Coordinates of C-alpha atoms and ligand atoms in Angstrom, one line a residue:
M1 CA -25.2 -2.6 8.4
Y2 CA -22.1 -1.5 10.2
I3 CA -18.8 -3.5 10.1
L4 CA -15.9 -2.8 12.4
G5 CA -12.7 -3.4 10.5
I6 CA -9.3 -4.0 12.1
E7 CA -5.9 -3.9 10.3
T8 CA -2.5 -4.6 11.9
S9 CA -0.6 -6.5 9.1
C10 CA 2.5 -4.3 9.1
D11 CA 3.3 -1.1 10.9
E12 CA -0.1 0.7 11.1
T13 CA -2.7 0.0 13.8
A14 CA -6.0 0.8 12.1
A15 CA -9.7 0.5 12.9
A16 CA -12.7 1.8 11.0
V17 CA -16.5 1.5 10.9
V18 CA -18.0 1.3 7.4
A19 CA -21.7 1.1 6.7
S20 CA -22.9 -1.4 4.0
G21 CA -19.4 -1.4 2.3
E22 CA -19.8 2.1 1.1
R23 CA -20.0 4.8 3.8
V24 CA -16.9 5.4 6.0
L25 CA -18.1 6.5 9.4
S26 CA -14.6 6.5 10.9
N27 CA -11.1 5.6 9.7
V28 CA -8.5 5.7 12.4
V29 CA -4.8 5.0 11.6
A30 CA -2.0 5.0 14.2
S31 CA 1.2 5.0 12.3
Q32 CA 4.5 3.7 13.8
F33 CA 6.9 5.7 11.6
D34 CA 8.5 7.4 14.5
V35 CA 9.4 4.0 16.1
H36 CA 10.9 2.4 13.0
R37 CA 12.4 5.5 11.3
R38 CA 15.7 5.3 13.2
Y39 CA 16.2 1.7 12.0
G40 CA 15.6 2.5 8.4
G41 CA 12.7 0.0 8.1
V42 CA 10.1 -1.9 10.0
V43 CA 11.4 -3.9 12.9
P44 CA 8.9 -6.8 13.4
E45 CA 9.3 -7.2 17.1
L46 CA 8.8 -3.4 17.7
A47 CA 5.8 -3.4 15.4
S48 CA 4.0 -6.2 17.4
R49 CA 4.7 -4.3 20.6
E50 CA 3.3 -1.0 19.2
H51 CA 0.2 -2.8 18.0
L52 CA -0.4 -4.2 21.5
R53 CA -0.1 -0.7 22.9
A54 CA -2.4 0.9 20.3
I55 CA -5.1 -1.6 19.4
V56 CA -7.5 -0.9 22.3
P57 CA -7.4 2.9 22.0
V58 CA -7.6 2.8 18.2
V59 CA -10.6 0.6 18.1
R60 CA -12.3 2.7 20.9
Q61 CA -11.6 5.9 18.9
A62 CA -13.0 4.3 15.7
M63 CA -16.2 3.4 17.5
E64 CA -16.5 6.8 19.2
E65 CA -15.9 8.7 16.0
A66 CA -18.5 6.6 14.2
G67 CA -21.0 7.2 16.9
V68 CA -22.0 3.5 16.7
G69 CA -22.6 1.3 19.7
R70 CA -21.3 -2.3 19.8
Q71 CA -24.9 -3.6 19.7
E72 CA -25.4 -1.9 16.3
L73 CA -22.4 -3.7 14.6
A74 CA -23.2 -6.6 12.2
A75 CA -19.7 -8.1 12.2
V76 CA -16.0 -7.6 13.1
A77 CA -13.6 -8.0 10.1
V78 CA -9.9 -8.4 10.5
T79 CA -6.8 -8.7 8.2
C80 CA -5.6 -12.3 8.7
G81 CA -2.7 -12.2 6.1
P82 CA -0.4 -11.6 4.4
G83 CA 1.9 -9.6 6.7
L84 CA 4.2 -9.9 9.7
V85 CA 3.0 -12.8 11.8
G86 CA 3.4 -11.0 15.2
S87 CA 1.6 -7.9 13.9
L88 CA -1.2 -9.9 12.3
L89 CA -1.7 -11.9 15.6
V90 CA -2.5 -8.8 17.6
G91 CA -5.3 -7.8 15.3
V92 CA -6.6 -11.4 14.8
T93 CA -6.6 -12.2 18.5
Y94 CA -8.2 -8.9 19.4
A95 CA -10.9 -9.3 16.8
K96 CA -11.7 -12.8 18.0
A97 CA -12.0 -11.5 21.6
L98 CA -14.4 -8.8 20.4
S99 CA -16.4 -11.3 18.4
V100 CA -16.8 -13.5 21.4
S101 CA -17.5 -10.9 24.0
W102 CA -19.8 -8.7 21.8
G103 CA -21.4 -11.7 20.2
L104 CA -20.5 -10.7 16.6
P105 CA -19.7 -12.8 13.6
L106 CA -16.0 -12.7 12.7
I107 CA -14.8 -12.2 9.1
G108 CA -11.1 -12.8 8.1
V109 CA -10.0 -10.6 5.2
N110 CA -6.9 -10.9 2.9
H111 CA -4.9 -7.6 3.1
L112 CA -4.5 -7.5 -0.8
E113 CA -8.3 -7.9 -1.2
G114 CA -8.6 -5.0 1.2
H115 CA -6.4 -2.8 -1.0
I116 CA -8.6 -3.6 -4.0
H117 CA -11.7 -2.8 -2.1
A118 CA -10.4 0.6 -1.2
V119 CA -11.3 1.5 -4.7
V120 CA -14.6 -0.4 -4.8
L121 CA -15.6 1.5 -1.6
E122 CA -14.6 4.9 -3.0
Q123 CA -16.4 4.3 -6.3
K124 CA -19.6 3.3 -4.4
Q125 CA -19.2 6.5 -2.3
K126 CA -19.1 8.6 -5.4
G127 CA -22.0 6.8 -6.9
D128 CA -19.7 5.8 -9.9
T129 CA -19.9 2.4 -11.4
L130 CA -16.7 0.3 -11.5
E131 CA -17.1 -2.3 -14.2
F132 CA -15.8 -5.8 -14.0
P133 CA -13.8 -7.7 -15.0
A134 CA -11.0 -5.3 -14.0
L135 CA -7.3 -5.4 -13.6
A136 CA -6.0 -4.6 -10.1
L137 CA -2.4 -3.6 -9.4
V138 CA -1.5 -3.6 -5.7
V139 CA 1.7 -1.7 -5.2
S140 CA 3.0 -1.3 -1.7
G141 CA 6.0 -1.8 0.5
G142 CA 5.4 -5.5 0.6
H143 CA 3.6 -6.3 -2.6
T144 CA 3.6 -5.7 -6.4
H145 CA 0.8 -7.9 -7.6
L146 CA -1.4 -7.7 -10.7
F147 CA -4.8 -9.4 -10.4
W148 CA -7.7 -10.0 -12.7
V149 CA -10.9 -9.4 -10.8
R150 CA -14.3 -10.7 -11.7
L151 CA -17.6 -10.2 -10.1
E152 CA -19.8 -13.4 -9.9
G153 CA -23.1 -12.3 -8.4
E154 CA -22.1 -10.6 -5.2
E155 CA -18.9 -12.5 -5.0
Y156 CA -15.4 -11.3 -6.1
A157 CA -13.0 -13.7 -7.7
Y158 CA -9.3 -13.0 -8.2
R159 CA -6.7 -14.5 -10.5
L160 CA -3.0 -13.5 -10.0
L161 CA -1.6 -12.6 -13.4
G162 CA 1.9 -11.4 -12.3
R163 CA 3.9 -10.4 -9.3
T164 CA 7.4 -9.1 -8.4
R165 CA 10.1 -11.7 -8.4
D166 CA 12.3 -9.8 -6.0
D167 CA 11.6 -6.3 -4.4
A168 CA 8.2 -4.8 -4.2
A169 CA 7.9 -1.3 -5.8
G170 CA 7.6 0.4 -2.4
E171 CA 10.6 -1.5 -1.2
A172 CA 12.6 -0.2 -4.1
F173 CA 11.6 3.4 -3.2
D174 CA 12.5 2.7 0.4
K175 CA 15.9 1.2 -0.4
V176 CA 16.9 3.9 -2.9
A177 CA 15.8 6.6 -0.4
K178 CA 17.9 4.9 2.3
L179 CA 21.0 4.8 0.1
L180 CA 20.5 8.5 -0.8
G181 CA 20.3 9.5 2.9
L182 CA 16.6 10.3 2.7
G183 CA 15.4 8.3 5.6
Y184 CA 12.3 6.0 5.9
P185 CA 9.8 5.6 4.4
G186 CA 11.3 6.7 1.2
G187 CA 8.4 6.9 -1.2
P188 CA 6.9 10.2 0.0
V189 CA 10.2 12.0 0.0
I190 CA 11.3 10.8 -3.4
D191 CA 7.8 11.8 -4.7
L192 CA 8.3 15.4 -3.4
L193 CA 11.9 15.8 -4.5
A194 CA 11.6 14.1 -7.9
R195 CA 9.2 17.0 -9.0
H196 CA 12.4 19.1 -9.1
G197 CA 14.3 16.7 -11.3
N198 CA 14.3 15.5 -15.0
P199 CA 12.6 12.1 -15.3
R200 CA 14.4 11.4 -18.6
A201 CA 18.0 12.5 -17.5
V202 CA 19.1 8.9 -16.8
R203 CA 18.0 6.0 -19.0
F204 CA 17.8 2.9 -16.8
P205 CA 17.3 -0.4 -18.6
M206 CA 13.8 -2.0 -18.3
A207 CA 13.6 -5.4 -16.6
K208 CA 13.5 -8.2 -19.1
M209 CA 11.4 -11.1 -17.8
K210 CA 11.7 -14.7 -18.9
G211 CA 8.6 -16.9 -18.4
N212 CA 5.6 -14.8 -17.3
L213 CA 5.9 -11.5 -19.0
L214 CA 3.5 -9.9 -16.5
D215 CA 5.9 -10.5 -13.6
F216 CA 7.9 -7.5 -12.2
S217 CA 11.5 -7.1 -11.0
F218 CA 12.9 -4.0 -9.3
S219 CA 16.1 -5.3 -7.7
G220 CA 18.2 -4.6 -10.9
L221 CA 17.0 -1.0 -11.0
K222 CA 17.9 -0.6 -7.3
T223 CA 21.4 -2.0 -8.1
A224 CA 21.7 0.4 -11.1
V225 CA 20.9 3.3 -8.8
L226 CA 23.5 2.1 -6.3
R227 CA 26.2 1.8 -8.9
R228 CA 25.6 5.4 -10.0
V229 CA 25.7 6.6 -6.4
Q230 CA 28.9 4.8 -5.8
G231 CA 30.6 6.1 -8.9
A232 CA 29.5 9.7 -8.5
G233 CA 31.3 10.9 -5.3
M234 CA 28.0 11.7 -3.5
E235 CA 29.3 10.8 0.0
E236 CA 29.3 14.4 1.2
E237 CA 25.8 15.3 0.2
I238 CA 24.5 12.0 1.5
R239 CA 26.2 12.7 4.8
R240 CA 24.6 16.2 4.9
R241 CA 21.2 14.7 4.4
R242 CA 21.6 12.1 7.1
E243 CA 22.7 14.9 9.4
L244 CA 19.7 17.0 8.5
L245 CA 17.4 14.0 9.3
R246 CA 19.1 13.5 12.7
S247 CA 18.5 17.1 13.6
K248 CA 14.9 17.1 12.3
P249 CA 12.7 14.0 11.6
N250 CA 10.6 15.7 9.0
P251 CA 12.6 18.2 6.9
S252 CA 10.8 20.6 4.6
V253 CA 11.2 20.4 0.8
E254 CA 13.4 23.6 0.9
E255 CA 15.7 22.0 3.5
W256 CA 16.0 18.8 1.4
L257 CA 16.7 20.9 -1.7
E258 CA 19.5 22.8 0.0
T259 CA 21.4 19.5 0.5
T260 CA 20.5 17.9 -2.9
P261 CA 22.2 18.9 -6.2
Q262 CA 20.4 18.8 -9.5
A263 CA 22.1 15.6 -10.7
T264 CA 20.7 13.8 -7.6
L265 CA 17.2 15.2 -8.2
D266 CA 17.5 14.0 -11.8
L267 CA 18.6 10.6 -10.6
M268 CA 15.5 10.3 -8.3
A269 CA 13.1 11.5 -11.0
S270 CA 14.6 9.0 -13.5
F271 CA 14.3 6.1 -11.0
Q272 CA 10.7 7.0 -10.2
N273 CA 9.9 7.3 -13.9
T274 CA 11.4 3.9 -14.5
V275 CA 9.3 2.3 -11.8
A276 CA 6.2 4.0 -13.2
E277 CA 7.0 2.9 -16.7
E278 CA 7.4 -0.7 -15.6
L279 CA 4.1 -0.7 -13.8
V280 CA 2.2 1.0 -16.6
R281 CA 3.8 -1.2 -19.3
R282 CA 2.7 -4.5 -17.5
A283 CA -0.8 -3.2 -16.8
A284 CA -1.2 -2.1 -20.4
A285 CA 0.0 -5.5 -21.6
A286 CA -2.4 -7.3 -19.2
A287 CA -5.2 -5.1 -20.4
V288 CA -4.6 -6.1 -24.0
E289 CA -4.4 -9.8 -23.1
H290 CA -7.4 -9.9 -20.8
D291 CA -11.0 -8.8 -21.1
A292 CA -10.8 -5.9 -18.6
R293 CA -13.1 -2.9 -18.4
G294 CA -10.9 -0.8 -16.1
V295 CA -7.7 -0.7 -14.0
I296 CA -7.5 -0.3 -10.2
V297 CA -4.2 0.9 -8.7
S298 CA -3.9 0.7 -4.9
G299 CA -1.4 0.3 -2.1
G300 CA 1.0 2.9 -0.6
V301 CA 2.9 3.5 -3.9
A302 CA -0.5 4.4 -5.5
C303 CA 0.0 7.7 -3.6
N304 CA 2.9 8.6 -6.0
S305 CA 2.0 11.7 -7.9
W306 CA 4.1 10.8 -11.0
L307 CA 2.7 7.3 -11.2
R308 CA -0.9 8.8 -11.1
Q309 CA 0.1 11.1 -13.9
Q310 CA 1.6 8.3 -16.0
F311 CA -1.2 5.9 -15.4
S312 CA -3.6 7.8 -17.7
A313 CA -6.5 6.1 -19.5
A314 CA -4.5 6.9 -22.7
A315 CA -1.5 4.9 -21.5
V316 CA -3.5 1.7 -20.7
G317 CA -6.5 2.2 -23.0
L318 CA -8.9 1.8 -20.1
P319 CA -10.4 3.9 -17.3
V320 CA -7.9 3.9 -14.4
F321 CA -9.0 4.2 -10.7
F322 CA -6.8 5.3 -7.8
P323 CA -8.1 5.6 -4.2
A324 CA -7.6 8.9 -2.3
P325 CA -4.2 8.8 -0.5
K326 CA -5.8 8.0 2.9
L327 CA -7.3 4.9 1.5
S328 CA -4.2 3.9 -0.6
T329 CA -1.9 3.3 2.3
D330 CA -2.8 0.7 5.0
N331 CA -6.1 1.4 6.7
A332 CA -9.0 -0.6 8.1
A333 CA -11.9 1.0 6.1
M334 CA -10.7 -1.1 3.1
I335 CA -10.9 -4.2 5.3
A336 CA -14.4 -3.5 6.5
A337 CA -15.3 -2.8 2.8
A338 CA -13.9 -6.1 1.6
A339 CA -15.8 -7.9 4.3
W340 CA -19.2 -6.5 3.2
P341 CA -19.8 -9.0 0.3
K342 CA -18.7 -11.8 2.7
L343 CA -21.2 -10.6 5.2
L344 CA -24.0 -10.6 2.6
R345 CA -23.1 -14.3 1.8
R346 CA -22.6 -15.1 5.4
R347 CA -19.0 -16.2 4.8
F348 CA -17.9 -16.1 8.4
S349 CA -14.7 -17.3 10.0
D350 CA -14.7 -19.2 13.2
L351 CA -12.3 -19.0 16.2
S352 CA -9.8 -21.2 14.3
L353 CA -9.0 -18.1 12.1
A354 CA -5.2 -18.0 12.0
A355 CA -2.7 -15.2 11.2
E356 CA -1.1 -16.3 7.9
P357 CA 2.0 -14.4 7.0
S358 CA 2.0 -15.7 3.3
L359 CA -1.7 -15.9 2.7
S360 CA -2.3 -15.7 -1.1
L361 CA -5.3 -14.2 -2.9
Ligands
LIG401 O1 0.3 0.0 1.6 P1 1.4 0.5 2.5 O2 1.0 1.6 3.5 O3 2.0 -0.6 3.4 C1 2.2 -1.9 2.9 O4 1.3 -2.7 2.8 O5 3.4 -2.1 2.5 O6 2.6 1.0 1.6 C2 3.8 1.6 2.2 C3 4.8 1.8 1.0 C4 6.2 2.2 1.5 O7 7.1 1.4 0.8 C5 6.2 3.7 1.0 O8 7.5 4.1 0.7 C6 5.4 3.6 -0.2 O9 4.3 2.8 0.1 N1 4.8 5.0 -0.5 C7 5.1 5.7 -1.7 C8 4.5 6.9 -1.5 N2 3.8 6.9 -0.4 C9 4.0 5.7 0.2 N3 5.9 5.3 -2.7 C10 6.0 6.2 -3.7 N4 5.4 7.5 -3.7 C11 4.6 7.8 -2.6 N5 4.1 9.1 -2.6
LIG402 ZN1 -0.8 -2.7 2.4

């Protein structure tokens, strides 16, 4: 049974066709990096406009690549929140239109549930079993959420154990990259450059949480990096990196390294290591507290190579599952996969399905 998935919650227009929640027939992602890059972050109005431009060709391409006709589809699934309201509206409205004109059931999917199902999908693909209950850490530009996931029959149930009280982990990467003159998005560049730095050169204090010990906080770390940058006379190297970015949107590692002294590489590596330590520490604490059989880590930050290394089974005492990078960042295959158990139980949405920017899971 084929599900067409549509995802437009932030700055990626994505469509995918997935068979029975486990076989990806197509997974098309049109990214808007080039539009937002010059503003150093996602501009919501521009994002909606780009989604409008891209949605029809992206869905068409996903159907063509899958080699599936509309009459073969069992449902159309769409992200209905959380996210940017204007962006969500494009996907939700288009999915409703397809549902009516193609006579298909409509399934609204929570974006965070999608990120978790990226791993469920991949494990099914590999024929591996993912045991539940599991912990799921969703770490992206907009979210740092830790869930406890149970499977009741065919139905998944989620309990939020902790979340960030300020910046999301990806947001911290993006803000630190911006202040170091590394452009947007910041995660991938810091990931590459931090490989040349010493992750233990700078000891940043760990966030101390009052109340829920499984909550996260990254704004203090971002401020600590800012103070170091301000006190270190780094204006000249930052100016050179900004200039490099203006002359070339995607500099090579060698070009970045030419403008980046060792102390700055050490700073990046230490920042990245602190983020990883915070994430691993909370997941390990949650694993002890809850009866979990495994840990799922998903979302854009799950692409981070140092985080993947630090999140070993030894560190959390449980098997750890990361999706392939293409399924970690925003995509529609994860949305179609999350819709599969809902299709089995005929949990359909009607045309009153709304775009909900702060939808919770
Ligand atoms: O899941 P995603 O594509 O979109 C959201 O739902 O936010 O995540 C994007 C975020 C950005 O903040 C980006 O900087 C971060 O994921 N990111 C990374 C890496 N690749 C993407 N952060 C750290 N290391 C990476 N390799
Ligand atoms: Zn996301």
